[in-house]
XYZ file of C-alpha atoms in Angstrom:
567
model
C 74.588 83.959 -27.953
C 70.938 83.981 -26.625
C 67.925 82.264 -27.554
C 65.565 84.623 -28.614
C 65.613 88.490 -30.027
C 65.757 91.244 -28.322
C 63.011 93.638 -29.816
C 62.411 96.482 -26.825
C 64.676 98.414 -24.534
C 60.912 99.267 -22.753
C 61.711 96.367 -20.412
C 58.524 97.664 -18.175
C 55.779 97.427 -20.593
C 53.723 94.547 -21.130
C 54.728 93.814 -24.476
C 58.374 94.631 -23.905
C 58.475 92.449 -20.203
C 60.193 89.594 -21.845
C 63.863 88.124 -20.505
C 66.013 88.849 -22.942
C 65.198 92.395 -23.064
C 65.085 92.445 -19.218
C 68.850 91.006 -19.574
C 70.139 94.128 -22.266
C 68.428 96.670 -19.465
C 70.142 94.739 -16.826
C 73.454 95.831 -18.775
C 72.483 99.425 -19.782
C 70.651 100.481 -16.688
C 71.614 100.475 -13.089
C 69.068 99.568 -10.330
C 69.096 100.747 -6.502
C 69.008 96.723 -5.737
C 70.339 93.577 -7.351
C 70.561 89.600 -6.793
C 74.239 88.222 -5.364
C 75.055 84.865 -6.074
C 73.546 83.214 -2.728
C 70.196 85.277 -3.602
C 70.606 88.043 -1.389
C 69.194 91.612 -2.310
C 72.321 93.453 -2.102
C 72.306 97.660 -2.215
C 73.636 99.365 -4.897
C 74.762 102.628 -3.217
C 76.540 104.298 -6.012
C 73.090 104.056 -7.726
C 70.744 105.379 -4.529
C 69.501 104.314 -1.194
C 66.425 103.388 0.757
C 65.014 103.687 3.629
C 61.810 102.392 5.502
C 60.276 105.298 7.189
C 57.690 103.600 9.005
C 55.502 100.155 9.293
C 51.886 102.087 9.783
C 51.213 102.853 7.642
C 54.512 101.707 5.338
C 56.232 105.136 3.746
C 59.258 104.245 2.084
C 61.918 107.019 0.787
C 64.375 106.354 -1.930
C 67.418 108.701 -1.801
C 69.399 108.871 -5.527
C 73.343 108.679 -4.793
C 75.133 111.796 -6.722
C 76.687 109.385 -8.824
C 73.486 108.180 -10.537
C 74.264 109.443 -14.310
C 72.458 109.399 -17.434
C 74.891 108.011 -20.484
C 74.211 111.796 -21.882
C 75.745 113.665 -18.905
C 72.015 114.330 -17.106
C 71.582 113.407 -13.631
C 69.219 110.962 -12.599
C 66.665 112.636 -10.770
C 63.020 111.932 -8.819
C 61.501 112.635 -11.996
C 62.940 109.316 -13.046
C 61.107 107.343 -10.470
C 57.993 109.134 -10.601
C 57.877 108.209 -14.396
C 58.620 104.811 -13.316
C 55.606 104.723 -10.439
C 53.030 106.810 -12.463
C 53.101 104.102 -15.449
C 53.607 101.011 -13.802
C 50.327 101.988 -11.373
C 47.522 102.281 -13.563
C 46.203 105.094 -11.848
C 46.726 107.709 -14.876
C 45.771 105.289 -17.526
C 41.701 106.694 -18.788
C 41.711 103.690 -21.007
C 41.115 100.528 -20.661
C 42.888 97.241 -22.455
C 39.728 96.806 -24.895
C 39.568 100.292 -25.602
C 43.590 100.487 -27.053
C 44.187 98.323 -30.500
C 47.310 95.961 -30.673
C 49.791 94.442 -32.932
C 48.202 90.876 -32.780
C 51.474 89.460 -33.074
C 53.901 91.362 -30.991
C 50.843 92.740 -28.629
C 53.007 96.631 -28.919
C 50.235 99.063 -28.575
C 49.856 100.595 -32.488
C 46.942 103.009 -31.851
C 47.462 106.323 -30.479
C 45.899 108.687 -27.473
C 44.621 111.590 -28.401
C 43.280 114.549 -26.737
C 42.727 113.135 -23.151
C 43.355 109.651 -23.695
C 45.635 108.355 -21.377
C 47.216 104.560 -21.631
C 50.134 103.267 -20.625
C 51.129 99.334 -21.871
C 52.114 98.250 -18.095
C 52.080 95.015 -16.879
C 49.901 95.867 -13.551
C 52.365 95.803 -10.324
C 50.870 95.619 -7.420
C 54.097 97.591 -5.506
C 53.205 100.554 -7.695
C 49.248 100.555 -7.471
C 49.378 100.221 -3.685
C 50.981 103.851 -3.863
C 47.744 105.596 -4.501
C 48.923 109.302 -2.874
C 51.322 111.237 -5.610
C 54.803 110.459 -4.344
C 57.076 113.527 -2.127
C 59.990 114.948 -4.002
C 62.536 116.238 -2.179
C 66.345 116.711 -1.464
C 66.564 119.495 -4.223
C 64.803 116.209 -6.930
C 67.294 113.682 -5.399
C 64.755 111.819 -3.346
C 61.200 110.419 -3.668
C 59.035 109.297 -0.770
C 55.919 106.955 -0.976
C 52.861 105.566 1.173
C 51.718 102.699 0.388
C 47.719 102.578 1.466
C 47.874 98.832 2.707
C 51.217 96.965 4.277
C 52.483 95.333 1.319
C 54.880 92.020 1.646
C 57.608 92.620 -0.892
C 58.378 96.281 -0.643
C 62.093 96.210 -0.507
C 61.922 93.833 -3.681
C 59.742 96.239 -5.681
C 61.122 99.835 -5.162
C 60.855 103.158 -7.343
C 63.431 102.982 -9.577
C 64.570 104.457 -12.623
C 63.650 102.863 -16.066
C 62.668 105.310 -19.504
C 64.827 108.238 -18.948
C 62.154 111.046 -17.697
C 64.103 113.896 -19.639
C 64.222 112.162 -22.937
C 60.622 111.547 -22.712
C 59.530 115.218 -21.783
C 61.394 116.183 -24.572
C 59.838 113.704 -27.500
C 56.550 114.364 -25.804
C 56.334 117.685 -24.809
C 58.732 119.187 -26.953
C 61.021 120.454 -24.068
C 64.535 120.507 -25.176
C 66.250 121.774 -21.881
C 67.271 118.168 -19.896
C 66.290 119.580 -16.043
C 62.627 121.394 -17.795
C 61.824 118.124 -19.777
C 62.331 116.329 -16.653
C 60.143 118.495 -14.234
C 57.664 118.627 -17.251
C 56.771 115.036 -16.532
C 56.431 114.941 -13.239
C 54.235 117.962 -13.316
C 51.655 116.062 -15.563
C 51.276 113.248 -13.638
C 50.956 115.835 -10.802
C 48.562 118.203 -12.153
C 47.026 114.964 -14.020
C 47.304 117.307 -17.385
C 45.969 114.636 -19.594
C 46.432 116.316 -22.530
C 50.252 116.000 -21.888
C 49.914 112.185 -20.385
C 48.337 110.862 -23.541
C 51.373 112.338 -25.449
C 53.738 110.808 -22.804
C 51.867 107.392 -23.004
C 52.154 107.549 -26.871
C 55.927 108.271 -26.564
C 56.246 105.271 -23.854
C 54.415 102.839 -25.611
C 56.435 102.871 -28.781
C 59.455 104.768 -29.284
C 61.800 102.743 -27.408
C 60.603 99.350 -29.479
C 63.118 98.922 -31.845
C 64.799 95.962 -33.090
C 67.703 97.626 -35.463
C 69.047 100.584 -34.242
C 67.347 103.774 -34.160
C 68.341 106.718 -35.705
C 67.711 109.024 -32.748
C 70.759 108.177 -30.096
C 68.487 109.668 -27.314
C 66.586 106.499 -27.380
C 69.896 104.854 -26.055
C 70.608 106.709 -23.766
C 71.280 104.625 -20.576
C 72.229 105.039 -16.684
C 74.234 101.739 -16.862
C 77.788 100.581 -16.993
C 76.969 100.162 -20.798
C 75.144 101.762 -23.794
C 73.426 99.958 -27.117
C 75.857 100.900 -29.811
C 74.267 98.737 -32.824
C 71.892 96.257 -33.170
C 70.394 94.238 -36.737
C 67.119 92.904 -36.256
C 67.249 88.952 -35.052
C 70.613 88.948 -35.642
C 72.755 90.827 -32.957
C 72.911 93.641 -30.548
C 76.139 95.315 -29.235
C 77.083 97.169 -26.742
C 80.281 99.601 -25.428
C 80.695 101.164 -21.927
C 79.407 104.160 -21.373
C 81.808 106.812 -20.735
C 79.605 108.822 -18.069
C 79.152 105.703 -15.866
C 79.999 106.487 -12.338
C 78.799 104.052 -10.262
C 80.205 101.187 -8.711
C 79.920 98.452 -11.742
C 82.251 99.251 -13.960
C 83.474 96.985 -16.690
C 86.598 95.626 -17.906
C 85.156 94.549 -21.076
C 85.009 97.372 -23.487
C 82.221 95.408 -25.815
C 80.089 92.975 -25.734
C 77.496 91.482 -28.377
C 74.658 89.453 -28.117
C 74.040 87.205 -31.038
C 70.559 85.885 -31.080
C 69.642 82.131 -32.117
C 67.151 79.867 -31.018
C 69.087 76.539 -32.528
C 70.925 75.561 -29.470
C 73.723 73.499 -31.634
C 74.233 77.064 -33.199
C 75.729 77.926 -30.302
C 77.938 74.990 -29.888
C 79.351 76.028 -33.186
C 79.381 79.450 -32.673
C 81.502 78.770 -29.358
C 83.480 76.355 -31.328
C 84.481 78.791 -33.981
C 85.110 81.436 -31.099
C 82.191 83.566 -32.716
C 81.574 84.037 -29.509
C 82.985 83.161 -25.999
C 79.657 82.351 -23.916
C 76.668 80.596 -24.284
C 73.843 79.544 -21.805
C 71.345 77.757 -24.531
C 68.208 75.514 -23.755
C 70.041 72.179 -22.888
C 69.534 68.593 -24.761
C 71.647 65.697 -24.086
C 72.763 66.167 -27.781
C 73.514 70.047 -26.788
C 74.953 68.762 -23.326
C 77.268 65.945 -25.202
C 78.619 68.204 -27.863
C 79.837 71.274 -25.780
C 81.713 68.937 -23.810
C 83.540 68.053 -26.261
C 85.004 71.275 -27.471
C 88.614 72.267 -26.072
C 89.437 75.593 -24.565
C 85.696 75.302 -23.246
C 84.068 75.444 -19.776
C 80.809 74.079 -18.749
C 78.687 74.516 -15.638
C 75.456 72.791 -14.824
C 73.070 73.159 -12.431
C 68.914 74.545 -12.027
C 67.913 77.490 -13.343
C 64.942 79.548 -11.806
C 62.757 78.827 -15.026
C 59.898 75.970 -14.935
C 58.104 74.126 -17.747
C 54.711 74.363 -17.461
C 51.537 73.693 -18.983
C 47.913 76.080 -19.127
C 44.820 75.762 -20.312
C 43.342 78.166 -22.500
C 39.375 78.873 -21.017
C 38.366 81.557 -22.439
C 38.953 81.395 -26.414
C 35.902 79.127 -27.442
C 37.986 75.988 -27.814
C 37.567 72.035 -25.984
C 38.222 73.651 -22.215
C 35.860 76.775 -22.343
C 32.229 76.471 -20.889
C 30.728 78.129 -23.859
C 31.559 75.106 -25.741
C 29.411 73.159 -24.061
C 26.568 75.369 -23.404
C 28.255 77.267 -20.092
C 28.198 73.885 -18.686
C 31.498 74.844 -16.611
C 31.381 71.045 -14.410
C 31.380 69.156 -18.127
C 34.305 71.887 -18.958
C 35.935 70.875 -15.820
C 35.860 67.201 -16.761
C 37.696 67.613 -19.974
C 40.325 69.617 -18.452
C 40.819 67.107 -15.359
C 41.104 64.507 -18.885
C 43.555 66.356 -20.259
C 45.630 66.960 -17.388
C 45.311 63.011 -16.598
C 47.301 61.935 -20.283
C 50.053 64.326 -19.527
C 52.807 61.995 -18.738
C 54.743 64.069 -16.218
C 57.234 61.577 -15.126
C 57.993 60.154 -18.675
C 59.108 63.996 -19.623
C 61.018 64.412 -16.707
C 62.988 60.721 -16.856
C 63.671 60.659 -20.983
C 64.407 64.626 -21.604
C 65.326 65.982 -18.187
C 67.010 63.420 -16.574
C 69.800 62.664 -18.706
C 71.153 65.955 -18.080
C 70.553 66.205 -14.018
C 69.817 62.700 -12.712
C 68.681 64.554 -9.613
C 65.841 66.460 -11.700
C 61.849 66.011 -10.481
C 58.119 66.671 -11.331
C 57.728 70.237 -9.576
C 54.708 69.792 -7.554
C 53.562 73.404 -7.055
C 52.038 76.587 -9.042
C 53.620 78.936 -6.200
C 56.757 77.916 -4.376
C 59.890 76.679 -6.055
C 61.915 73.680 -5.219
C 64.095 73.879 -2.563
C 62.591 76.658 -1.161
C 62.116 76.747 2.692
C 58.293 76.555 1.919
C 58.168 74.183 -1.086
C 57.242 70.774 0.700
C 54.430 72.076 2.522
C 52.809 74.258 -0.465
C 53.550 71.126 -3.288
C 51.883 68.647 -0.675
C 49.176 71.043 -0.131
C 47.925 71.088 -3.594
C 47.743 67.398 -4.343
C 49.062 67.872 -7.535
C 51.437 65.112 -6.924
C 49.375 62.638 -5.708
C 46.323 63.489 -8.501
C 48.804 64.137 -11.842
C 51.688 61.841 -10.926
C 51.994 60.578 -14.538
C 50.039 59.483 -17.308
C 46.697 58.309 -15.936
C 45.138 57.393 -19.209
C 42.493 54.971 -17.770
C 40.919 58.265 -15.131
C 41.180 60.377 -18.567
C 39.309 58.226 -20.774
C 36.827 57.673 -17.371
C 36.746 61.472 -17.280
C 35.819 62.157 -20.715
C 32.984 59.290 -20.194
C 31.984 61.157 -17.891
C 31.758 64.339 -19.325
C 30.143 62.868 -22.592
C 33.003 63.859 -24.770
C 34.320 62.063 -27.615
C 37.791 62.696 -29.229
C 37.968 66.741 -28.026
C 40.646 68.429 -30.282
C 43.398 70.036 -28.169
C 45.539 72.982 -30.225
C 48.944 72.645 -28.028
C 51.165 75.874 -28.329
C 54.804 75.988 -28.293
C 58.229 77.853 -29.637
C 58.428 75.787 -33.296
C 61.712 75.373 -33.091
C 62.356 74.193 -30.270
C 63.458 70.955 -29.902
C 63.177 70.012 -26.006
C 59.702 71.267 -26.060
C 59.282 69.039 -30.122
C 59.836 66.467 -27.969
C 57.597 67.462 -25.106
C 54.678 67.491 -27.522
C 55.790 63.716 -28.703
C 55.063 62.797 -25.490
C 52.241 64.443 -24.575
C 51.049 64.017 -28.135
C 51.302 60.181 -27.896
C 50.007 59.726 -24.300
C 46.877 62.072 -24.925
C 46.035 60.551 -27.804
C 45.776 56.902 -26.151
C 43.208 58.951 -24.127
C 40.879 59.713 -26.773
C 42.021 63.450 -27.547
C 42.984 64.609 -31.000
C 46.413 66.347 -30.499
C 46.626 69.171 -32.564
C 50.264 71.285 -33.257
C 49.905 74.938 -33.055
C 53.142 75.498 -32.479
C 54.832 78.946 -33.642
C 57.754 80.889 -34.135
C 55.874 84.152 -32.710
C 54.788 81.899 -29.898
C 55.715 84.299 -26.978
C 53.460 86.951 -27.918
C 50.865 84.762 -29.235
C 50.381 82.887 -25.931
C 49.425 86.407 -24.887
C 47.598 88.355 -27.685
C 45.263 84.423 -29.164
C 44.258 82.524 -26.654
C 41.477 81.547 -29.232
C 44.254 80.356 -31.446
C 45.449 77.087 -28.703
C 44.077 74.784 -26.262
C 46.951 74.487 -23.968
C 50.193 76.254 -24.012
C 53.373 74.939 -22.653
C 56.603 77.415 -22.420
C 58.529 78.446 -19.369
C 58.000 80.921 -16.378
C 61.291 82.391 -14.875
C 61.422 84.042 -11.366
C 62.909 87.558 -11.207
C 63.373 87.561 -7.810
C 62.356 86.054 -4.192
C 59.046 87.953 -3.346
C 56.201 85.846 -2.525
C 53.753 88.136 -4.497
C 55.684 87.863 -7.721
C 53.695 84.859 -8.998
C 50.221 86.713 -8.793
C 50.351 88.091 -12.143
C 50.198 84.641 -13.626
C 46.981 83.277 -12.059
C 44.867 86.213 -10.407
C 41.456 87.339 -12.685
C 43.087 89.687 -15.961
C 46.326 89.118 -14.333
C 48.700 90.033 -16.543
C 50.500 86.908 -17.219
C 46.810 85.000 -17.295
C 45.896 85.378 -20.250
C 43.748 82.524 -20.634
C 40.950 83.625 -19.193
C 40.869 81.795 -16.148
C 39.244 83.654 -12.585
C 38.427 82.368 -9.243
C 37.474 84.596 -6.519
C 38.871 82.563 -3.710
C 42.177 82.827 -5.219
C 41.684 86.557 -6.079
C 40.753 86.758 -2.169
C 43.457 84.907 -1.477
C 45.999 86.692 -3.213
C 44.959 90.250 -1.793
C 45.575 89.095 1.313
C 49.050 87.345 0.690
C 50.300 91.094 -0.727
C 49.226 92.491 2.775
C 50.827 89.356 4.654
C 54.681 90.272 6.102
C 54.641 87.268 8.169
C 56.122 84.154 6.258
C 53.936 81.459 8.034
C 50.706 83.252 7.458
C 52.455 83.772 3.746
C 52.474 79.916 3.528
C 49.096 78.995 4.622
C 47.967 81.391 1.841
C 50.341 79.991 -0.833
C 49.032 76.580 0.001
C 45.373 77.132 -0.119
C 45.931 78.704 -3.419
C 47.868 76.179 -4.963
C 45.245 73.583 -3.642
C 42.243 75.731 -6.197
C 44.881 75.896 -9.174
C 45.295 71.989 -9.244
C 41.383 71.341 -7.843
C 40.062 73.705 -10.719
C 42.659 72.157 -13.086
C 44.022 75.180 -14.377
C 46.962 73.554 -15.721
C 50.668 71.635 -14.532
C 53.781 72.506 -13.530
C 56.376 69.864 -15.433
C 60.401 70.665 -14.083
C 62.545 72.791 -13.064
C 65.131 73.587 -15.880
C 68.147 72.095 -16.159
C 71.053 74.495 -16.695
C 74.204 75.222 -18.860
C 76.510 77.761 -19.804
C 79.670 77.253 -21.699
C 82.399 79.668 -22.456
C 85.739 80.192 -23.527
C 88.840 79.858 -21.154
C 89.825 82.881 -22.204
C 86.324 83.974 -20.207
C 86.558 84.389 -16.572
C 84.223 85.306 -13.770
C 80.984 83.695 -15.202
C 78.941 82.510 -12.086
C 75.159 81.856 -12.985
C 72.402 82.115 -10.635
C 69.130 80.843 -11.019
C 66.948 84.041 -11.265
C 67.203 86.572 -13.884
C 69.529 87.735 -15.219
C 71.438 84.562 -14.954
C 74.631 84.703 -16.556
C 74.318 88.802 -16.502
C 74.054 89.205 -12.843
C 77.970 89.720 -12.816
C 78.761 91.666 -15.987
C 81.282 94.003 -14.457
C 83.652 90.685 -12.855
C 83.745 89.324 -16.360
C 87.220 89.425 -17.946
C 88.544 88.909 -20.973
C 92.125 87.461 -22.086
């Protein structure tokens, strides 16, 4: 049982780049690269190979292993990974964000290109972008090379790969029905930049694999995993059987597996109890924590996940922390953010809902580096956020909103509704701000997730969780660079912006530090928000499970499908 819906199997577009679809793809698609247990990036040769070709300037060539299948019998080809580089680099895209309408509350593209217009939904990867010259084909469409025009940091952690099958999309697009033409179709497009054909290809990318039940076309499932999506009901379940044209190296014992969804953690303890199903990994209470450990036949390992609470600010959407409010006066703006940030009662959080569960658990002090990281000590002390947002500081806020010559500012605080560690999150911070002169305002929301992204003039502050998808040092730009695609608040600072082109050039880790640490230092100095903790984590299954091993980065309790058995 997971937490929350799955509702696209287009894991790489911006409205589909959520974690539990990015946990079905891990299942139904296979990857050149994956996460071991001790964090390692570990080569998946039965999938393809790479190779760095050379530093100056950096040409990487990915090599496709024979064995790379598609669950309908076609081979995975270079057309797959140009189809993967083309949309995730913006470089084909003639539209712009403002110029492409969106479902408000799932933020899925619903308009569509015609004639030349050319959009892809892509989150903006700076891997892909940096790959400005049209990739080399080669080894008969086995092989793709790429130049990247700068030296980019996390190369090996960001390479071509295969997502949307290429041939399936040729053939909804361009009408092609013939696998190996539908394929080359594609790539010739993007080659010959034939925008008539991209803006049918971006219309088929952007919406035909959303789908929450299943689809009545099977070539929308088709898959170049170990497993294929064989059914799924909307918010209810999704299931999935091997696929029988696997050939790599991760096959399954497990014949089937389905994922119920449900955000009610206890659900799961029942669930498990009831053996309705044999593993769960759910947001952990002490209530949660107390009652799984009481079931028999039932294992249950703890630890830290890779996901971190945290808290933003909202600067753009006319509300208490936006300039415009107050005339563009950005230093009064400042004031009432630093006041806000000052009645969050960090430690409190941490020591009644985090604690009970790991009595080792801390305030994270740090936007960029993650605790226990070889780097995290020197960027958290850096910033100061530890030493200026401790805890609760409601004397400085009140002084602060003195200051500022604001009286009882309204705060809208997002959150998922039914959640009940973050319900009790917003007691807290509810309670403390209020001493501080704010009026605390719940906005909380089911359809939180894509409402964070699509209404920032809808909350003040949001406070949900960030989870790392893997070790590179550039992966956190996204959330804080100007129109990044994880800021959607509204927030820009050119230093940072500065700071973070140079940290995707920077291959030496020191250097990488010193930049990490100057950054953090603006985030907490321009009050952009607060990191609370490090999750605490949980997964409990059946005895009659074996082989479950989290680790802390997605796909967590995925990462080893293919070990899992069943008795």
């Amino acid at each position: 049982m997971w937490n929350q819906p799955f509702y696209s199997a287009n894991q790489w577009s911006q409205s589909g780049n959520n974690l539990v679809n990015a946990n079905i793809s891990y299942l139904v698609n296979d990857q050149i690269t994956f996460y071991d247990k001790a964090l390692n990036l570990v080569n998946n040769k039965s999938f393809g190979t790479y190779q760095k070709l050379s530093d100056n300037p950096l040409k990487v060539k990915v090599t496709l292993a024979d064995t790379a299948t598609w669950s309908d019998g076609a081979p995975v080809t270079a057309a797959d990974l140009v189809l993967y580089w083309a949309t995730y680099s913006g470089h084909f895209n003639t539209l712009k964000d403002t110029e492409v309408k969106k479902d408000k509350d799932t933020g899925q593209v619903t308009s569509t290109n015609k004639g030349d217009d050319v959009y892809f939904d892509q989150p903006g990867v700076p891997a892909a972008s940096l790959i400005k010259d049209f990739p080399v084909v080669g080894d008969n469409g086995k092989s793709l090379t790429y130049t990247y025009t700068k030296p980019f940091a996390d190369w090996e952690k960001n390479l071509m790969t295969a997502g949307l099958p290429a041939h399936i999309v040729g053939a909804r697009a361009l009408g092609e029905s013939d696998p190996t033409k539908a394929a080359e179709a594609v790539t010739a497009a993007f080659q010959n930049k034939d925008n008539k054909a991209l803006a049918k290809i971006s219309n088929v990318w952007n919406k035909d694999w959303n789908f929450k039940n299943k689809p009545a076309d099977a070539n929308l499932l088709v898959s170049s995993g170990p497993y294929v999506i064989s059914d799924a009901v909307s918010d209810q379940y999704l299931t999935l059987k091997k696929n029988p044209n696997y050939k790599g190296e991760h096959k399954p014992s497990i014949d089937t597996i389905t994922v119920r969804f449900n955000e009610d953690p206890m659900a799961g303890v029942q669930a498990l109890q009831n053996n309705e199903v044999q593993l769960i990994s759910p947001q952990v209470t002490e209530d949660v924590y107390k009652a799984v450990k009481e079931l028999p036949g039932v294992t249950t390992v703890t630890g830290v996940e890779g996901s971190y609470e945290h808290i933003d600010l909202s600067v753009s959407g006319g509300g208490t922390f936006d300039p415009k409010t107050y005339g563009g006066d950005a230093a009064k703006a400042l004031k009432v953010k630093q006041a806000f940030l000052h009645a969050i009662p960090r430690q409190k959080i941490v020591d009644t809902l985090i604690k009970p569960l790991n009595p080792d658990a801390t305030v994270r002090n740090s936007f960029n580096a993650v605790p226990g990281a070889p780097d995290y000590e020197a960027v958290s002390t850096a910033s100061g956020m530890g030493t200026t947002y401790p805890d609760a500081d409601i004397a400085k806020a009140k002084a602060l909103l003195a200051e500022a010559g604001v009286t009882n500012p309204t705060v809208r605080v997002m959150f998922a509704k039914s959640n009940v560690r973050r319900q009790g999150e917003f007691r807290l911070i509810k309670e403390s701000a209020e001493q501080a002169g704010f009026k605390i305002v719940d906005a909380s929301s089911e359809d939180w997730s894509t409402l964070v992204f699509t209404a920032p003039d809808k909350y003040d502050a949001a406070f949900f969780a960030w989870i790392s998808n893997g070790t590179g040092v550039t992966d956190v730009i996204p959330q804080y660079q100007t129109k990044g695609s994880n800021n959607p608040y509204g927030f820009t600072n050119k230093q940072i912006d500065s700071l973070y082109d140079q940290l995707l050039v920077e291959t030496d880790p020191a250097k990488q530090t010193e930049l990490l640490k100057q950054v953090d230092k603006l985030l907490v100095d321009n009050a952009f928000g607060l990191t609370l903790f490090q999750f605490p984590s949980m997964s409990s299954y059946s005895n009659k499970l074996s082989g479950i091993d989290p680790i802390t980065i997605t796909p967590t309790i995925f990462w080893n499908f293919w070990e899992w058995k069943l008795s």
